[in-house]
mmCIF file of C-alpha atoms in Angstrom:
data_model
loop_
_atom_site.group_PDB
_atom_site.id
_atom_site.type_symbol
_atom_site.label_atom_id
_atom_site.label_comp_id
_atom_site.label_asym_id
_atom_site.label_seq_id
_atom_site.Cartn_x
_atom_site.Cartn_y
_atom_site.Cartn_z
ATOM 1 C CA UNK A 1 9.939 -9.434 30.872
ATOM 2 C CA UNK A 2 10.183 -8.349 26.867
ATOM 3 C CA UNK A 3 7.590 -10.631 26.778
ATOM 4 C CA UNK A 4 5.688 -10.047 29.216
ATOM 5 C CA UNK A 5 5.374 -6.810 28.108
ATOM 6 C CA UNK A 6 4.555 -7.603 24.427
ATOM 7 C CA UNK A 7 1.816 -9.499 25.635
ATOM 8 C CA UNK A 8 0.542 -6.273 27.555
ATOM 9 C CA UNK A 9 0.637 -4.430 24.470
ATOM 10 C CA UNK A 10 -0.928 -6.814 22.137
ATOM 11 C CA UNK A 11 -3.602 -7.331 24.945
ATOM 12 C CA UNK A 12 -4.139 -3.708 25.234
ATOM 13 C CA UNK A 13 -4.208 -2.763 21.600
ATOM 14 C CA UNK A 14 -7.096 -5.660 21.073
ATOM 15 C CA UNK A 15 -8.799 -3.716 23.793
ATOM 16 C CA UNK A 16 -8.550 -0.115 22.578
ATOM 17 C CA UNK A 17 -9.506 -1.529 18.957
ATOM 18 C CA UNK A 18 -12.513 -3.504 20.678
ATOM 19 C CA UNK A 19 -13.878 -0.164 21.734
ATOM 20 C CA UNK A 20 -17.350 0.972 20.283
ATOM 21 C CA UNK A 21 -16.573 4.235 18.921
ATOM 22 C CA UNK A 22 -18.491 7.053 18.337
ATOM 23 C CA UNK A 23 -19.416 9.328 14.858
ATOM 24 C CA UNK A 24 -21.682 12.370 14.968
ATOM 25 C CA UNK A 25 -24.139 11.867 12.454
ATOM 26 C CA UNK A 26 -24.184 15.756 10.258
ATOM 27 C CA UNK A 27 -21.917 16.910 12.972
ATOM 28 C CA UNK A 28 -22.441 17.508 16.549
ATOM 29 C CA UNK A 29 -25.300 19.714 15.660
ATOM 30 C CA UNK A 30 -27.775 18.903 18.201
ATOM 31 C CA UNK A 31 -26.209 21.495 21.262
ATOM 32 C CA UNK A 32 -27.995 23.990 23.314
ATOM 33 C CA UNK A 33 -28.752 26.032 21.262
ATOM 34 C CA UNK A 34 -28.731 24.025 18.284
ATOM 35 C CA UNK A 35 -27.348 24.833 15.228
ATOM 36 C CA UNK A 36 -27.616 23.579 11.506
ATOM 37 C CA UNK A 37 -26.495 20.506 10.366
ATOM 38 C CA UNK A 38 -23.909 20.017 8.099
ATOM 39 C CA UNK A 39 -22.482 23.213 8.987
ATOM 40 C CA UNK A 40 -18.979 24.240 10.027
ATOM 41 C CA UNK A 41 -20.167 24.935 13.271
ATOM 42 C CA UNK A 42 -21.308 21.498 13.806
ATOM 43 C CA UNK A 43 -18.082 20.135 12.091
ATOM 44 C CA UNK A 44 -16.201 22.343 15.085
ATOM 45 C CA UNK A 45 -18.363 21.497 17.808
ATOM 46 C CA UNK A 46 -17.693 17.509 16.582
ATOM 47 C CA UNK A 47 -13.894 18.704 16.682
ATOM 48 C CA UNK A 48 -14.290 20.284 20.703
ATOM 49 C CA UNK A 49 -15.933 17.102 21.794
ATOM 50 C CA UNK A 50 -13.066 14.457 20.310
ATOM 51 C CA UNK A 51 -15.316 12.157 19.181
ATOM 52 C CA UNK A 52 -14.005 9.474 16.840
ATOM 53 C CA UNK A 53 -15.402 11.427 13.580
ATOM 54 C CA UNK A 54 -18.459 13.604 12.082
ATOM 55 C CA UNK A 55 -19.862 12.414 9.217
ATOM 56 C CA UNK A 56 -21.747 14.715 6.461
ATOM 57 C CA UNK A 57 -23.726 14.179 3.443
ATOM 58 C CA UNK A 58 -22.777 15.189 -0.147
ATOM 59 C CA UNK A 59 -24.754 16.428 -3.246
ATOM 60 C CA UNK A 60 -23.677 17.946 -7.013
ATOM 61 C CA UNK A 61 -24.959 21.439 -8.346
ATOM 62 C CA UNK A 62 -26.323 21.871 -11.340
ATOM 63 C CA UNK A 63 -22.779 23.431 -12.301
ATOM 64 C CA UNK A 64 -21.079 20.583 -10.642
ATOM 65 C CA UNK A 65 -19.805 22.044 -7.358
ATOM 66 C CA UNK A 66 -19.919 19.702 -4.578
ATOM 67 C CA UNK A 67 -22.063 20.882 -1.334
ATOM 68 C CA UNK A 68 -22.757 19.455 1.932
ATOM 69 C CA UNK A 69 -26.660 19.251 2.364
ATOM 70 C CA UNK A 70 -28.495 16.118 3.543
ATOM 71 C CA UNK A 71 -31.821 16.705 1.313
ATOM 72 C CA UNK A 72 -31.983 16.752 -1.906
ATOM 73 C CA UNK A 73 -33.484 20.647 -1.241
ATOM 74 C CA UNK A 74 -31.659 23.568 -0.381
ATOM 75 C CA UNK A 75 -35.412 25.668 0.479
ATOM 76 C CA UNK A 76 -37.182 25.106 -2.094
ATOM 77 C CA UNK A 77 -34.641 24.666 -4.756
ATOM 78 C CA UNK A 78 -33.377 20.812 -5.874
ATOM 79 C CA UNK A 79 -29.500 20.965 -5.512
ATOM 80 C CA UNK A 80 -29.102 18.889 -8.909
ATOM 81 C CA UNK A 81 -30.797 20.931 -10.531
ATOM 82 C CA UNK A 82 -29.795 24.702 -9.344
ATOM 83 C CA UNK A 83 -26.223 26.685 -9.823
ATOM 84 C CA UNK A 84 -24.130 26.964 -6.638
ATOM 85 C CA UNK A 85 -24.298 30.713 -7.165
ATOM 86 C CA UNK A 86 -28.122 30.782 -6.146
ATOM 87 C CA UNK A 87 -27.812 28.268 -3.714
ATOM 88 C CA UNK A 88 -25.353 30.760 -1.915
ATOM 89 C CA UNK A 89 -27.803 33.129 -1.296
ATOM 90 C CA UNK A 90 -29.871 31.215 1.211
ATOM 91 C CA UNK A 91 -27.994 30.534 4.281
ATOM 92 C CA UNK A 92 -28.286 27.733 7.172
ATOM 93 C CA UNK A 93 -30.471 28.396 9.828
ATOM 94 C CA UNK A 94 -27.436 29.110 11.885
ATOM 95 C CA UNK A 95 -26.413 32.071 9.246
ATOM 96 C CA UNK A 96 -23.407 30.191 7.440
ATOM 97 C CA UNK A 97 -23.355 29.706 3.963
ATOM 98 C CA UNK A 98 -24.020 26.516 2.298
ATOM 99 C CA UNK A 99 -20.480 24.660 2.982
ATOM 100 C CA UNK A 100 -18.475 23.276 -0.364
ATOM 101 C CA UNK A 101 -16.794 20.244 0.424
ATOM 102 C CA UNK A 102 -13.433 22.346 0.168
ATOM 103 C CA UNK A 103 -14.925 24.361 2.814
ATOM 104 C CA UNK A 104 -15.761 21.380 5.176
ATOM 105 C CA UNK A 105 -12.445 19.553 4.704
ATOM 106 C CA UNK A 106 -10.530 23.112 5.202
ATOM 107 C CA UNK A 107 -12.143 23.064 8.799
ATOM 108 C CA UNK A 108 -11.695 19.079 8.798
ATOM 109 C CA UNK A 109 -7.801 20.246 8.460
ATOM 110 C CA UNK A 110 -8.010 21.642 11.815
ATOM 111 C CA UNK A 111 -8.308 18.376 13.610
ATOM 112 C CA UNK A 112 -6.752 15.177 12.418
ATOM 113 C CA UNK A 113 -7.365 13.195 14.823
ATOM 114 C CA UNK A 114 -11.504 13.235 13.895
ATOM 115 C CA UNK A 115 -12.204 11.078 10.889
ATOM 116 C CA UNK A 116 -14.315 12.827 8.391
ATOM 117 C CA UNK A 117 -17.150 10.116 7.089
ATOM 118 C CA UNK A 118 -18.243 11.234 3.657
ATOM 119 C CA UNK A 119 -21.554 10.449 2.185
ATOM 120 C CA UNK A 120 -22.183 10.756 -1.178
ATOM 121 C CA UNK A 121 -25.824 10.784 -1.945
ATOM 122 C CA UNK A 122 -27.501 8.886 -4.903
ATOM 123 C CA UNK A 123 -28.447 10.623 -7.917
ATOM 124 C CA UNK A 124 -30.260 9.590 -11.005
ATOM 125 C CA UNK A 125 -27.953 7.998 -13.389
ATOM 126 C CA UNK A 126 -24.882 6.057 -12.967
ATOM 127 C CA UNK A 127 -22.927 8.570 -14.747
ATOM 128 C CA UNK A 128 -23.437 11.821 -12.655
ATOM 129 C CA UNK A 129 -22.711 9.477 -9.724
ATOM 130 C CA UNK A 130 -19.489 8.380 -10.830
ATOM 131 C CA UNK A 131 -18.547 12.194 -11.653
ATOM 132 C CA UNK A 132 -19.779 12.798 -8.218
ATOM 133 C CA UNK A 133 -16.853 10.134 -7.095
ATOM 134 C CA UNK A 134 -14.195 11.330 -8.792
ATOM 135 C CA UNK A 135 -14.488 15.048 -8.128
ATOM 136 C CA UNK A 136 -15.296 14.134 -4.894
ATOM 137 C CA UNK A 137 -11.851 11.591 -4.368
ATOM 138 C CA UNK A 138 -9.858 14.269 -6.248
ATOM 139 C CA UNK A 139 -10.996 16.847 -3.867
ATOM 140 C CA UNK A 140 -9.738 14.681 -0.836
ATOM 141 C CA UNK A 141 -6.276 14.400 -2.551
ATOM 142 C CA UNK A 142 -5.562 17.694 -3.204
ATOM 143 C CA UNK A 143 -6.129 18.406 0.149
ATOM 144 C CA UNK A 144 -4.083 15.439 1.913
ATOM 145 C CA UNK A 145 -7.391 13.979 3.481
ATOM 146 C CA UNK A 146 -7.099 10.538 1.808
ATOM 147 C CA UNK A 147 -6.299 9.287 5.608
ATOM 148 C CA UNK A 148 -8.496 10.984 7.663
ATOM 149 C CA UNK A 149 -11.300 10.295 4.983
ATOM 150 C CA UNK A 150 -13.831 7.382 5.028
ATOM 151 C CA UNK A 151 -16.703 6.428 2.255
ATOM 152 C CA UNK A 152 -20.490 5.677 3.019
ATOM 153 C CA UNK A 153 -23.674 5.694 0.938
ATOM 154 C CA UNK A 154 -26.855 3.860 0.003
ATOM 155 C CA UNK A 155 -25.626 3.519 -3.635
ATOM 156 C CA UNK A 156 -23.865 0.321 -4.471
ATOM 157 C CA UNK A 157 -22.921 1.984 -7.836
ATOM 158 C CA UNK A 158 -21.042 5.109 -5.559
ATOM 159 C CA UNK A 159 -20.059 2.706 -3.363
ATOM 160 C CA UNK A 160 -17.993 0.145 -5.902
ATOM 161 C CA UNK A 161 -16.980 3.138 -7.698
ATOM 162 C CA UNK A 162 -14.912 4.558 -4.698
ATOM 163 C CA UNK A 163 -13.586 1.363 -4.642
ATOM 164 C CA UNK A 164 -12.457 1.127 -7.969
ATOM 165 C CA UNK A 165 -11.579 4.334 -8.337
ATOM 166 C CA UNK A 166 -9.420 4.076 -5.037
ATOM 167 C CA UNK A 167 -8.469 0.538 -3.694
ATOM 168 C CA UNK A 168 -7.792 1.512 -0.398
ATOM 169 C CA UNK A 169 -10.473 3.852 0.654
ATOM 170 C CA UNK A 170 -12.267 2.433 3.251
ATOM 171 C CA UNK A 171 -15.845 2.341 1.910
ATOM 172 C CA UNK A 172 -19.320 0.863 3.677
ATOM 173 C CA UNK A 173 -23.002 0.060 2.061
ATOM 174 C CA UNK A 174 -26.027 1.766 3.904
ATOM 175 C CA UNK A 175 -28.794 0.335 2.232
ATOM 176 C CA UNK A 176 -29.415 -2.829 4.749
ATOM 177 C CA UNK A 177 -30.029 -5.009 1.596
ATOM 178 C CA UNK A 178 -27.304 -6.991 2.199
ATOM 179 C CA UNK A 179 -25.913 -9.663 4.538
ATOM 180 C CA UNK A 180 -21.852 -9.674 5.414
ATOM 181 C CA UNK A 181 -21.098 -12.247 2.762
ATOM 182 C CA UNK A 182 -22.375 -10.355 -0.013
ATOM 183 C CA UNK A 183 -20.501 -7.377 0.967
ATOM 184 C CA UNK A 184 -17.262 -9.098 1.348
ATOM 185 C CA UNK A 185 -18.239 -10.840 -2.300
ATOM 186 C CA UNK A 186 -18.524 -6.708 -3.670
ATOM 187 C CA UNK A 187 -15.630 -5.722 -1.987
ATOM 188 C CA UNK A 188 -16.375 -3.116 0.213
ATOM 189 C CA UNK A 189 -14.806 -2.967 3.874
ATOM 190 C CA UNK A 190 -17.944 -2.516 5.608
ATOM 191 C CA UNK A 191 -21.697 -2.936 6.386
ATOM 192 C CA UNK A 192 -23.464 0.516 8.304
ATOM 193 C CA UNK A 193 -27.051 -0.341 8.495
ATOM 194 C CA UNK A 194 -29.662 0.929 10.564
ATOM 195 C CA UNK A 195 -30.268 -0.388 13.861
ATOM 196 C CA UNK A 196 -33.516 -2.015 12.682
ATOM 197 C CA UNK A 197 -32.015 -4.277 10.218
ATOM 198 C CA UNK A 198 -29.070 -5.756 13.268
ATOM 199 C CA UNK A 199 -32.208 -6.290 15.382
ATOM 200 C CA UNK A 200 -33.719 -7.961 12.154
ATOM 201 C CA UNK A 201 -30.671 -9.845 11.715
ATOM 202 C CA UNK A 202 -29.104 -10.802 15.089
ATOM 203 C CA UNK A 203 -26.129 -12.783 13.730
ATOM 204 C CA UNK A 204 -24.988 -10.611 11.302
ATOM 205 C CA UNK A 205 -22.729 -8.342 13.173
ATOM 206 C CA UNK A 206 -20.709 -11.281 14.810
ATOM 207 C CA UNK A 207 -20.500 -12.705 10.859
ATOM 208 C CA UNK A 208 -19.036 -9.037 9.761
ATOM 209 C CA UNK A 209 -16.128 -8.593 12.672
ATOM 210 C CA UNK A 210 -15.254 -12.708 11.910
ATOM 211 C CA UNK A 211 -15.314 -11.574 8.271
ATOM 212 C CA UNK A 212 -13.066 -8.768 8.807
ATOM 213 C CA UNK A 213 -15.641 -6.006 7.984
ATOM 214 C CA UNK A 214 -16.496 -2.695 9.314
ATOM 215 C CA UNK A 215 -19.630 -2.563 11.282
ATOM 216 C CA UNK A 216 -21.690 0.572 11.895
ATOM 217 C CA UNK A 217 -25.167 1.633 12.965
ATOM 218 C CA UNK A 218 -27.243 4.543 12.484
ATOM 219 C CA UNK A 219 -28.947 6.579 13.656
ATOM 220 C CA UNK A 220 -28.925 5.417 17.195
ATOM 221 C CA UNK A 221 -30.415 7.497 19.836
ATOM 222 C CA UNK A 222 -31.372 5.196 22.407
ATOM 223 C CA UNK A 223 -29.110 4.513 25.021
ATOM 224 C CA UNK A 224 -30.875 0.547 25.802
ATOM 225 C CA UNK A 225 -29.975 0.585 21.766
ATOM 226 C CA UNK A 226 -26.476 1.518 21.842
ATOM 227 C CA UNK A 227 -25.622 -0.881 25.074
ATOM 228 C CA UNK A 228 -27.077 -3.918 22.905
ATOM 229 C CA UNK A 229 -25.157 -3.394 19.815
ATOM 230 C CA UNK A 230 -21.706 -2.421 21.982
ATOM 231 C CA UNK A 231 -22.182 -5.560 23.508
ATOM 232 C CA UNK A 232 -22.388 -7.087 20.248
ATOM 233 C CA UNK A 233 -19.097 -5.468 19.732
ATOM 234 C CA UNK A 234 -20.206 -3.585 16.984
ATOM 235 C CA UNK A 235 -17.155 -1.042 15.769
ATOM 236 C CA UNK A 236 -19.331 2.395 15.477
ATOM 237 C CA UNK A 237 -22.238 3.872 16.371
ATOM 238 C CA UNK A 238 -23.330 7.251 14.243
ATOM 239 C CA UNK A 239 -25.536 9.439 16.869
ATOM 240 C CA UNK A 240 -27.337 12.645 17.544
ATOM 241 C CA UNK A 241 -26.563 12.235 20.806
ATOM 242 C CA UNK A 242 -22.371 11.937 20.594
ATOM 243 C CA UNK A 243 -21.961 13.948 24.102
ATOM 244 C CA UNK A 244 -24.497 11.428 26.114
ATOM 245 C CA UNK A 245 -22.468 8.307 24.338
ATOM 246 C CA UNK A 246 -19.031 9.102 24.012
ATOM 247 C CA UNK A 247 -18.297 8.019 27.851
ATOM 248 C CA UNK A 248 -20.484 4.920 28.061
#
């Protein structure tokens, strides 16, 4: 019977981790009525609908003060290139103030069982992206989200830098560049490409799970779209559609 029941378990377990789940790409933003993206509010409404996590993009200030924006704008001003100070003054379209990353993970806090999938956007040199990694990383310790925290962006440089910088962060390419093989040879944990590029290249999710890699798609939409990649047992899907998903 021990056995028996083992074998249940095991059986089950592969089943639940089998299980195509479901991120809200910039938050579950897209409600009735909508609100902003990135925002607390979309963080929250990610939190009320238990999805498996919300992801959320992240530049640097001038000053060097970490914000959650998915532009490079803020308006009309160039977040790389403005203090956080005047950045404050114009707010969301939903009337919050543009979020610090302190201020996302604070609400993050309020949850644990939604992952929090952070993007760190490119910038233009090496060097202000690998500052962007560390006060980012440092951030996430000081606040005890090292396990609810995962790592994405379309910079290899960001990406091998969370790596080195942290060994077990889980971190995935979004560029498309590259097959499963190469990003097993980099070291990353994971591939999240655009649905385009899987359709492109039909085999490579099946190479990724027997490789042991994470496999993600974004920024899927279509419901015909999300059936074909579940079936090709693909681990997550990021939406703007979570609600119309996260039962299917």
């Amino acid at each position: 019977m021990k056995k028996v029941f083992c074998s249940l378990t095991l059986a089950t377990t592969m089943f639940i981790n089998a299980q195509t789940q479901i991120i809200a790409h910039r938050g579950f933003w897209n409600t009735d009525p909508k609100t902003s993206e990135n925002s607390i509010k979309a963080l929250e409404n990610a939190q009320k609908l238990k999805v498996y996590g919300a992801e959320f993009d992240i530049h640097m200030t001038k000053d060097g003060k970490l914000v959650i924006n998915h532009d490079e704008h803020h308006g009309t001003m160039e977040i790389s290139k403005t203090n956080f100070s005047d950045l404050r003054k114009l707010k969301l379209s939903n009337g919050e103030k543009l979020p610090t990353l302190k201020d996302y993970l604070k609400q993050g806090k309020k949850d644990a069982s939604v992952k929090l999938i952070i993007e760190i956007k490119p910038t233009k040199s090496k060097e202000r992206e690998n500052e962007m990694v560390t006060k980012v990383l440092k951030t996430v310790k000081e606040l005890g989200f090292d396990n609810q925290s995962d790592y994405i962006s379309f910079s290899l440089n960001i990406c091998k830098e969370i790596k080195k910088q942290n060994p077990s962060a889980k971190v995935q390419y979004l560029e498309g560049n590259l097959s499963p093989k190469q990003i097993k040879a980099e070291g990353l944990d994971g591939l999240d490409y655009h649905y385009s590029v899987f359709e492109k290249n039909p085999t490579w999710i099946s190479e990724a799970n027997a490789l042991g890699l994470i496999t993600n798609s974004w920024t899927v939409n279509d419901i015909n779209v999300y059936e074909e990649l579940k079936n090709q047992r693909i681990n997550f899907i990021t939406t703007n559609i979570p609600d119309q998903l996260k039962d299917k």
